[in-house]
């Protein structure tokens, strides 16, 4: 937890005070649910191997919901960053007007009006060093990352961001002016990413990571990795696309999985309504059935020592440790408190935080990248993907492009850098074509704590050349 | 005429009749008319503090801290989204941003919300310190970088012509949406509209700079669309639904949506929707393809648009969105490299009425100039800001592409409006179709591209076969593949001026909930030869 108390963003007491001020405006005896994100964000960017921009943004964003079991309203997405009295009065007047216009939805279960009572966890996601990093120190760090590329005759472009914020969810009953739930959590984040390019050789390499603590990342190592990939991707040649045994570095796996991780596919209601790959007929999901290779597991834990994250969602529901997929078998899908109350007779939701850890199941022997390459007769090694888009299909078919490093493997060795491909593949089908699994690593996913392993998969489908560099 | 009366006589209503609804509810604030709704208190601009004081304070503090150039922007963004007849989203975002430029480096400091005069001073000091810290890292031997000149500093106030959509009552907007929905159920072919949407955005920007500029601008964006569904084909059980934008994102006020000619738009769309019930899989090969204006607008926004952003072409976004296949912009511009067929001329502006990027001044106080990006197929210019224009040649002027994504994002490069010059004569889209013996019509296709805007594919949107100049069956599972220079160089014909349509484009680069920027492509239908077409699911696992 921060010490001393930061002044760049709202404290817990200031958030509660804001909630009480908000409740003075407007009419009604409902429950206001306030979601607050108050942050101070520092950015240093560079391009063409020179620092270009250094900036700070301080914002407090407020999202307002209302719950009333007697006169239910379809609460729109109300939000503002105007915290002065006029701003608060305006947004509550809009909410009241919508209420008076009579837009109705099915009643909210009475229990849902009461706040969630489960305690939240307390992950360690604050780092004083990250919070206190000055603009000058950030510029020095960035300059060191640039220097390594410049010394090699390449061009560096990148971004270094730190953020400190306080997140709150507050429930206030207007009739009694009582705060019935007040959840607040301060946290820090650092993001570091760099691209190194060589216009003479058409080489391009990228590396990046995010974490809550600057002390847990190594910017110099990130810069070195990007430079290494730039060198190794020099003078790429065109190779006929097709189906390849493909080694996907952790960032590539994460790029493919990300549209799934935060989508309705992971929601129980979605599957039980017959949508997505986890549906198994009307009213049923595939919980208990195998959906991926037995060597893979997918889980999440706010208390993960390497990957902690904010321990509650916007409604105040606490996140818990959940195993979504265990040994390839689907164990759980996410649901909110409304679903739990109406379908499970249970007062506890199981929301999906978006963060995840995808990795080898316990007891699975993992392989290094070099071992995977040595075991591949003919294949490709992918650094990462970009423009990944899920197509309208029930099996999560996606397309996009490789980027910043693609290499051909022949007879157990990398033989050449090759031009980028366009792919058409389903991340879930990919998890069923696994040949080998590596150790999980933290990947670059700003705002989230995500881990993915290196995967070697069969028959990954590359459907076209994309000679963008 | 109220909604009930209109629906009773809908079949006999004239095609030009704008959708009538209860005008007694219309614009209760502006007209002062009695309304059945409770009036909202007067919010918005009247509650904002004195911008002059804030801006002068911030500039003064930046100068005292060593800034040679500083600018300050106060922005207030309101956004309203409607779906299924009720407001689904109401958001407000405000911010004060100070930028300082020093030898090729920017320092900036932003505070969301309204803040205080002390905050403005802090932002000025912070931005100046950051710029100096960044500039101190530049190599000593590197040439000094300055901003392009601006001439006479901008001053004045500009309000976009039109009815402020935020002065229109919720009841009127709701009634309008419900009236359209019920109207479409009366169209014989269609099964009715559902999932209609409307979106409104209002941006108030006050700008001041150390050059002496001081401007105030208010601009609106309106957007609306509806889905149409056809009844199932009893032989194939195939049905189709089509989401058609009645109005793509447009720089205009409420009157633009209110006065939409609903009937001809609905009937034209439903003709295509009914065709979509009869499909066959497209054949892989190369074809002559006719693109409707919406498809052309999307193609420009995916290819020539991003490729000619100078910041991007110079590599400044290589670590994020990507770069450009025009990878040596100075040399390519000097040589007038060919990027399209000689039939293609593409200009950029931020002044056209209804343009979603239209402003009086950009976010650096520059009066945007109309510029030719592609002239008869040759690269003629790039989109620039004051910083990037200076990279091209001494004394170059910015063509006014400075802008922001939301209220709390610092000023950067945004897309201007684009105009694809029409062909000579009165060629329509159907004339282009009639000229094709065996080909494809792309209707409302959207395009995506790779990170250099070089190669890409079509996405949503519908393809129809053309045989001997006639539109035939809809083509299922059919996708256009392209490489931008080759595709644009094979343009064979363009529609005439009367066939042009504005196509609104939304892009997101900001980190806030309202972090969007908008522009318009004024596009004509186009005929392109030798286009590669494949089946989307051809190589399915």
PDB file of C-alpha atoms in Angstrom, chain A residues 94-289:
ATOM      1  CA  UNK A  94     -30.089  13.016 -17.001  1.00  0.00           C
ATOM      2  CA  UNK A  95     -30.470   9.812 -14.999  1.00  0.00           C
ATOM      3  CA  UNK A  96     -33.669  11.066 -13.392  1.00  0.00           C
ATOM      4  CA  UNK A  97     -35.097  12.160 -16.730  1.00  0.00           C
ATOM      5  CA  UNK A  98     -34.549   8.715 -18.201  1.00  0.00           C
ATOM      6  CA  UNK A  99     -36.259   7.249 -15.159  1.00  0.00           C
ATOM      7  CA  UNK A 100     -39.265   9.542 -15.548  1.00  0.00           C
ATOM      8  CA  UNK A 101     -39.509   8.729 -19.249  1.00  0.00           C
ATOM      9  CA  UNK A 102     -40.413   5.247 -18.175  1.00  0.00           C
ATOM     10  CA  UNK A 103     -37.855   3.030 -19.869  1.00  0.00           C
ATOM     11  CA  UNK A 104     -38.365  -0.165 -17.972  1.00  0.00           C
ATOM     12  CA  UNK A 105     -36.594  -3.481 -17.728  1.00  0.00           C
ATOM     13  CA  UNK A 106     -37.496  -6.643 -15.848  1.00  0.00           C
ATOM     14  CA  UNK A 107     -37.245  -6.047 -12.098  1.00  0.00           C
ATOM     15  CA  UNK A 108     -33.887  -6.383 -10.456  1.00  0.00           C
ATOM     16  CA  UNK A 109     -33.855  -9.216  -7.896  1.00  0.00           C
ATOM     17  CA  UNK A 110     -34.126  -7.687  -4.427  1.00  0.00           C
ATOM     18  CA  UNK A 111     -30.967  -9.496  -3.350  1.00  0.00           C
ATOM     19  CA  UNK A 112     -29.048  -7.805  -6.112  1.00  0.00           C
ATOM     20  CA  UNK A 113     -29.858  -4.430  -4.635  1.00  0.00           C
ATOM     21  CA  UNK A 114     -28.024  -5.473  -1.505  1.00  0.00           C
ATOM     22  CA  UNK A 115     -24.275  -5.163  -1.818  1.00  0.00           C
ATOM     23  CA  UNK A 116     -22.062  -8.206  -2.305  1.00  0.00           C
ATOM     24  CA  UNK A 117     -20.932  -9.275   1.141  1.00  0.00           C
ATOM     25  CA  UNK A 118     -17.958 -11.430   0.261  1.00  0.00           C
ATOM     26  CA  UNK A 119     -14.700  -9.868   1.307  1.00  0.00           C
ATOM     27  CA  UNK A 120     -12.218  -8.903  -1.342  1.00  0.00           C
ATOM     28  CA  UNK A 121      -8.701 -10.236  -1.527  1.00  0.00           C
ATOM     29  CA  UNK A 122      -5.679  -7.980  -1.023  1.00  0.00           C
ATOM     30  CA  UNK A 123      -3.060  -8.585  -3.709  1.00  0.00           C
ATOM     31  CA  UNK A 124       0.237  -6.725  -3.609  1.00  0.00           C
ATOM     32  CA  UNK A 125      -0.082  -4.463  -6.658  1.00  0.00           C
ATOM     33  CA  UNK A 126       1.465  -1.238  -5.439  1.00  0.00           C
ATOM     34  CA  UNK A 127       5.106  -0.309  -5.895  1.00  0.00           C
ATOM     35  CA  UNK A 128       6.522   2.899  -4.429  1.00  0.00           C
ATOM     36  CA  UNK A 129       9.368   3.013  -6.926  1.00  0.00           C
ATOM     37  CA  UNK A 130       6.966   2.896  -9.874  1.00  0.00           C
ATOM     38  CA  UNK A 131       4.783   5.579  -8.341  1.00  0.00           C
ATOM     39  CA  UNK A 132       7.717   7.886  -7.620  1.00  0.00           C
ATOM     40  CA  UNK A 133       9.508   7.584 -10.980  1.00  0.00           C
ATOM     41  CA  UNK A 134      10.135  11.111 -12.192  1.00  0.00           C
ATOM     42  CA  UNK A 135       9.982  12.408 -15.754  1.00  0.00           C
ATOM     43  CA  UNK A 136      13.759  12.773 -15.786  1.00  0.00           C
ATOM     44  CA  UNK A 137      14.292   9.199 -14.601  1.00  0.00           C
ATOM     45  CA  UNK A 138      11.860   7.885 -17.185  1.00  0.00           C
ATOM     46  CA  UNK A 139      13.641   9.834 -19.919  1.00  0.00           C
ATOM     47  CA  UNK A 140      16.959   8.339 -18.790  1.00  0.00           C
ATOM     48  CA  UNK A 141      15.533   4.811 -18.892  1.00  0.00           C
ATOM     49  CA  UNK A 142      14.104   5.465 -22.338  1.00  0.00           C
ATOM     50  CA  UNK A 143      17.366   6.915 -23.595  1.00  0.00           C
ATOM     51  CA  UNK A 144      19.270   3.797 -22.515  1.00  0.00           C
ATOM     52  CA  UNK A 145      16.801   1.693 -24.491  1.00  0.00           C
ATOM     53  CA  UNK A 146      17.370   3.887 -27.540  1.00  0.00           C
ATOM     54  CA  UNK A 147      21.154   3.851 -27.274  1.00  0.00           C
ATOM     55  CA  UNK A 148      21.500   0.110 -27.817  1.00  0.00           C
ATOM     56  CA  UNK A 149      19.648   0.306 -31.146  1.00  0.00           C
ATOM     57  CA  UNK A 150      21.494   3.408 -32.243  1.00  0.00           C
ATOM     58  CA  UNK A 151      24.850   1.764 -31.566  1.00  0.00           C
ATOM     59  CA  UNK A 152      23.785  -1.069 -33.875  1.00  0.00           C
ATOM     60  CA  UNK A 153      22.791   1.306 -36.660  1.00  0.00           C
ATOM     61  CA  UNK A 154      19.084   0.587 -36.227  1.00  0.00           C
ATOM     62  CA  UNK A 155      16.125   2.841 -35.429  1.00  0.00           C
ATOM     63  CA  UNK A 156      14.241   2.579 -32.134  1.00  0.00           C
ATOM     64  CA  UNK A 157      10.622   3.516 -31.504  1.00  0.00           C
ATOM     65  CA  UNK A 158       8.982   2.874 -28.180  1.00  0.00           C
ATOM     66  CA  UNK A 159       6.925   3.868 -25.198  1.00  0.00           C
ATOM     67  CA  UNK A 160       7.433   3.769 -21.456  1.00  0.00           C
ATOM     68  CA  UNK A 161       4.422   4.381 -19.258  1.00  0.00           C
ATOM     69  CA  UNK A 162       3.860   4.372 -15.523  1.00  0.00           C
ATOM     70  CA  UNK A 163       0.559   4.792 -13.804  1.00  0.00           C
ATOM     71  CA  UNK A 164      -0.655   5.115 -10.251  1.00  0.00           C
ATOM     72  CA  UNK A 165      -4.350   4.951  -9.579  1.00  0.00           C
ATOM     73  CA  UNK A 166      -7.076   4.381  -7.049  1.00  0.00           C
ATOM     74  CA  UNK A 167     -10.109   2.363  -8.088  1.00  0.00           C
ATOM     75  CA  UNK A 168     -13.304   2.372  -6.109  1.00  0.00           C
ATOM     76  CA  UNK A 169     -16.760   0.890  -6.175  1.00  0.00           C
ATOM     77  CA  UNK A 170     -19.207   2.512  -3.783  1.00  0.00           C
ATOM     78  CA  UNK A 171     -22.856   1.699  -3.142  1.00  0.00           C
ATOM     79  CA  UNK A 172     -24.995   4.289  -1.450  1.00  0.00           C
ATOM     80  CA  UNK A 173     -28.652   3.990  -0.413  1.00  0.00           C
ATOM     81  CA  UNK A 174     -30.220   7.347  -1.033  1.00  0.00           C
ATOM     82  CA  UNK A 175     -33.112   6.852   1.354  1.00  0.00           C
ATOM     83  CA  UNK A 176     -30.808   6.545   4.348  1.00  0.00           C
ATOM     84  CA  UNK A 177     -27.743   8.215   2.823  1.00  0.00           C
ATOM     85  CA  UNK A 178     -25.821   5.163   3.965  1.00  0.00           C
ATOM     86  CA  UNK A 179     -22.804   3.778   2.172  1.00  0.00           C
ATOM     87  CA  UNK A 180     -23.414   0.027   2.124  1.00  0.00           C
ATOM     88  CA  UNK A 181     -20.305  -0.954   0.185  1.00  0.00           C
ATOM     89  CA  UNK A 182     -17.012   0.835  -0.199  1.00  0.00           C
ATOM     90  CA  UNK A 183     -14.249  -0.950  -2.019  1.00  0.00           C
ATOM     91  CA  UNK A 184     -11.079   0.943  -2.837  1.00  0.00           C
ATOM     92  CA  UNK A 185      -7.720  -0.217  -4.080  1.00  0.00           C
ATOM     93  CA  UNK A 186      -4.622   1.691  -5.112  1.00  0.00           C
ATOM     94  CA  UNK A 187      -2.294   0.132  -7.646  1.00  0.00           C
ATOM     95  CA  UNK A 188       0.591   0.947  -9.938  1.00  0.00           C
ATOM     96  CA  UNK A 189       1.463  -0.205 -13.430  1.00  0.00           C
ATOM     97  CA  UNK A 190       4.430   0.072 -15.752  1.00  0.00           C
ATOM     98  CA  UNK A 191       4.328  -0.661 -19.497  1.00  0.00           C
ATOM     99  CA  UNK A 192       7.421  -0.906 -21.617  1.00  0.00           C
ATOM    100  CA  UNK A 193       7.476  -1.733 -25.317  1.00  0.00           C
ATOM    101  CA  UNK A 194       9.979  -1.081 -28.070  1.00  0.00           C
ATOM    102  CA  UNK A 195      10.262  -1.708 -31.799  1.00  0.00           C
ATOM    103  CA  UNK A 196      13.645  -1.734 -33.484  1.00  0.00           C
ATOM    104  CA  UNK A 197      13.778  -1.429 -37.270  1.00  0.00           C
ATOM    105  CA  UNK A 198      16.478  -1.436 -39.870  1.00  0.00           C
ATOM    106  CA  UNK A 199      15.308   0.184 -43.121  1.00  0.00           C
ATOM    107  CA  UNK A 200      18.347  -1.136 -45.000  1.00  0.00           C
ATOM    108  CA  UNK A 201      17.606  -4.781 -44.245  1.00  0.00           C
ATOM    109  CA  UNK A 202      13.801  -4.590 -43.743  1.00  0.00           C
ATOM    110  CA  UNK A 203      14.306  -6.120 -40.340  1.00  0.00           C
ATOM    111  CA  UNK A 204      11.884  -5.346 -37.496  1.00  0.00           C
ATOM    112  CA  UNK A 205      11.786  -6.672 -33.949  1.00  0.00           C
ATOM    113  CA  UNK A 206       9.507  -5.955 -31.009  1.00  0.00           C
ATOM    114  CA  UNK A 207       9.480  -6.748 -27.313  1.00  0.00           C
ATOM    115  CA  UNK A 208       7.376  -5.541 -24.407  1.00  0.00           C
ATOM    116  CA  UNK A 209       5.850  -6.332 -21.055  1.00  0.00           C
ATOM    117  CA  UNK A 210       3.661  -4.719 -18.401  1.00  0.00           C
ATOM    118  CA  UNK A 211       3.687  -5.262 -14.631  1.00  0.00           C
ATOM    119  CA  UNK A 212       2.609  -3.491 -11.481  1.00  0.00           C
ATOM    120  CA  UNK A 213       6.228  -2.976 -10.447  1.00  0.00           C
ATOM    121  CA  UNK A 214       9.119  -1.356 -12.308  1.00  0.00           C
ATOM    122  CA  UNK A 215      11.412  -3.518 -10.217  1.00  0.00           C
ATOM    123  CA  UNK A 216      10.020  -6.649 -11.819  1.00  0.00           C
ATOM    124  CA  UNK A 217      10.858  -5.684 -15.414  1.00  0.00           C
ATOM    125  CA  UNK A 218      14.172  -5.158 -17.160  1.00  0.00           C
ATOM    126  CA  UNK A 219      13.930  -2.393 -19.795  1.00  0.00           C
ATOM    127  CA  UNK A 220      17.439  -3.064 -21.063  1.00  0.00           C
ATOM    128  CA  UNK A 221      16.652  -6.726 -21.629  1.00  0.00           C
ATOM    129  CA  UNK A 222      13.478  -5.725 -23.483  1.00  0.00           C
ATOM    130  CA  UNK A 223      15.464  -3.385 -25.734  1.00  0.00           C
ATOM    131  CA  UNK A 224      18.070  -6.083 -26.324  1.00  0.00           C
ATOM    132  CA  UNK A 225      15.426  -8.628 -27.285  1.00  0.00           C
ATOM    133  CA  UNK A 226      13.850  -6.240 -29.801  1.00  0.00           C
ATOM    134  CA  UNK A 227      17.262  -5.473 -31.309  1.00  0.00           C
ATOM    135  CA  UNK A 228      18.086  -9.167 -31.538  1.00  0.00           C
ATOM    136  CA  UNK A 229      14.840  -9.871 -33.375  1.00  0.00           C
ATOM    137  CA  UNK A 230      15.474  -6.960 -35.719  1.00  0.00           C
ATOM    138  CA  UNK A 231      18.867  -8.379 -36.620  1.00  0.00           C
ATOM    139  CA  UNK A 232      17.542 -11.915 -37.038  1.00  0.00           C
ATOM    140  CA  UNK A 233      14.638 -10.762 -39.214  1.00  0.00           C
ATOM    141  CA  UNK A 234      16.878  -8.973 -41.720  1.00  0.00           C
ATOM    142  CA  UNK A 235      16.371  -9.526 -45.443  1.00  0.00           C
ATOM    143  CA  UNK A 236      13.231 -11.646 -45.236  1.00  0.00           C
ATOM    144  CA  UNK A 237      12.313 -13.782 -48.245  1.00  0.00           C
ATOM    145  CA  UNK A 238       8.910 -14.852 -49.467  1.00  0.00           C
ATOM    146  CA  UNK A 239       7.807 -18.399 -48.696  1.00  0.00           C
ATOM    147  CA  UNK A 240       4.624 -20.010 -49.947  1.00  0.00           C
ATOM    148  CA  UNK A 241       1.952 -19.809 -47.243  1.00  0.00           C
ATOM    149  CA  UNK A 242       0.132 -22.909 -46.102  1.00  0.00           C
ATOM    150  CA  UNK A 243      -0.299 -25.104 -43.055  1.00  0.00           C
ATOM    151  CA  UNK A 244       2.825 -25.256 -40.918  1.00  0.00           C
ATOM    152  CA  UNK A 245       4.019 -26.710 -37.684  1.00  0.00           C
ATOM    153  CA  UNK A 246       4.251 -23.400 -35.872  1.00  0.00           C
ATOM    154  CA  UNK A 247       6.093 -22.335 -32.764  1.00  0.00           C
ATOM    155  CA  UNK A 248       4.273 -19.392 -31.212  1.00  0.00           C
ATOM    156  CA  UNK A 249       6.167 -17.267 -28.741  1.00  0.00           C
ATOM    157  CA  UNK A 250       4.178 -16.296 -25.624  1.00  0.00           C
ATOM    158  CA  UNK A 251       3.207 -12.880 -27.023  1.00  0.00           C
ATOM    159  CA  UNK A 252       1.842 -14.519 -30.175  1.00  0.00           C
ATOM    160  CA  UNK A 253      -0.254 -16.933 -28.100  1.00  0.00           C
ATOM    161  CA  UNK A 254      -1.547 -14.028 -26.039  1.00  0.00           C
ATOM    162  CA  UNK A 255      -2.359 -11.966 -29.147  1.00  0.00           C
ATOM    163  CA  UNK A 256      -4.539 -14.812 -30.390  1.00  0.00           C
ATOM    164  CA  UNK A 257      -6.157 -15.558 -27.045  1.00  0.00           C
ATOM    165  CA  UNK A 258      -6.907 -11.956 -26.024  1.00  0.00           C
ATOM    166  CA  UNK A 259     -10.178 -11.563 -27.997  1.00  0.00           C
ATOM    167  CA  UNK A 260     -11.402 -14.735 -26.263  1.00  0.00           C
ATOM    168  CA  UNK A 261     -10.205 -13.801 -22.775  1.00  0.00           C
ATOM    169  CA  UNK A 262     -12.443 -10.746 -22.522  1.00  0.00           C
ATOM    170  CA  UNK A 263     -15.396 -11.845 -24.621  1.00  0.00           C
ATOM    171  CA  UNK A 264     -18.796 -13.300 -23.867  1.00  0.00           C
ATOM    172  CA  UNK A 265     -17.393 -16.691 -24.887  1.00  0.00           C
ATOM    173  CA  UNK A 266     -16.128 -17.063 -21.306  1.00  0.00           C
ATOM    174  CA  UNK A 267     -19.594 -16.334 -19.856  1.00  0.00           C
ATOM    175  CA  UNK A 268     -21.866 -19.101 -18.703  1.00  0.00           C
ATOM    176  CA  UNK A 269     -25.067 -17.417 -19.892  1.00  0.00           C
ATOM    177  CA  UNK A 270     -23.619 -17.118 -23.389  1.00  0.00           C
ATOM    178  CA  UNK A 271     -22.875 -20.840 -23.628  1.00  0.00           C
ATOM    179  CA  UNK A 272     -26.205 -21.842 -22.080  1.00  0.00           C
ATOM    180  CA  UNK A 273     -28.022 -19.771 -24.671  1.00  0.00           C
ATOM    181  CA  UNK A 274     -26.344 -21.902 -27.303  1.00  0.00           C
ATOM    182  CA  UNK A 275     -23.607 -19.539 -28.454  1.00  0.00           C
ATOM    183  CA  UNK A 276     -19.903 -20.062 -28.850  1.00  0.00           C
ATOM    184  CA  UNK A 277     -17.659 -23.109 -28.647  1.00  0.00           C
ATOM    185  CA  UNK A 278     -18.538 -23.863 -25.005  1.00  0.00           C
ATOM    186  CA  UNK A 279     -22.247 -24.378 -25.728  1.00  0.00           C
ATOM    187  CA  UNK A 280     -23.610 -27.926 -25.514  1.00  0.00           C
ATOM    188  CA  UNK A 281     -27.262 -27.634 -26.362  1.00  0.00           C
ATOM    189  CA  UNK A 282     -30.091 -25.522 -24.968  1.00  0.00           C
ATOM    190  CA  UNK A 283     -29.427 -24.545 -21.390  1.00  0.00           C
ATOM    191  CA  UNK A 284     -26.173 -26.496 -21.193  1.00  0.00           C
ATOM    192  CA  UNK A 285     -22.500 -25.713 -21.427  1.00  0.00           C
ATOM    193  CA  UNK A 286     -19.492 -27.960 -21.947  1.00  0.00           C
ATOM    194  CA  UNK A 287     -18.403 -27.710 -18.329  1.00  0.00           C
ATOM    195  CA  UNK A 288     -16.863 -31.086 -17.545  1.00  0.00           C
ATOM    196  CA  UNK A 289     -15.890 -31.807 -21.148  1.00  0.00           C
TER     197      UNK A 289
END
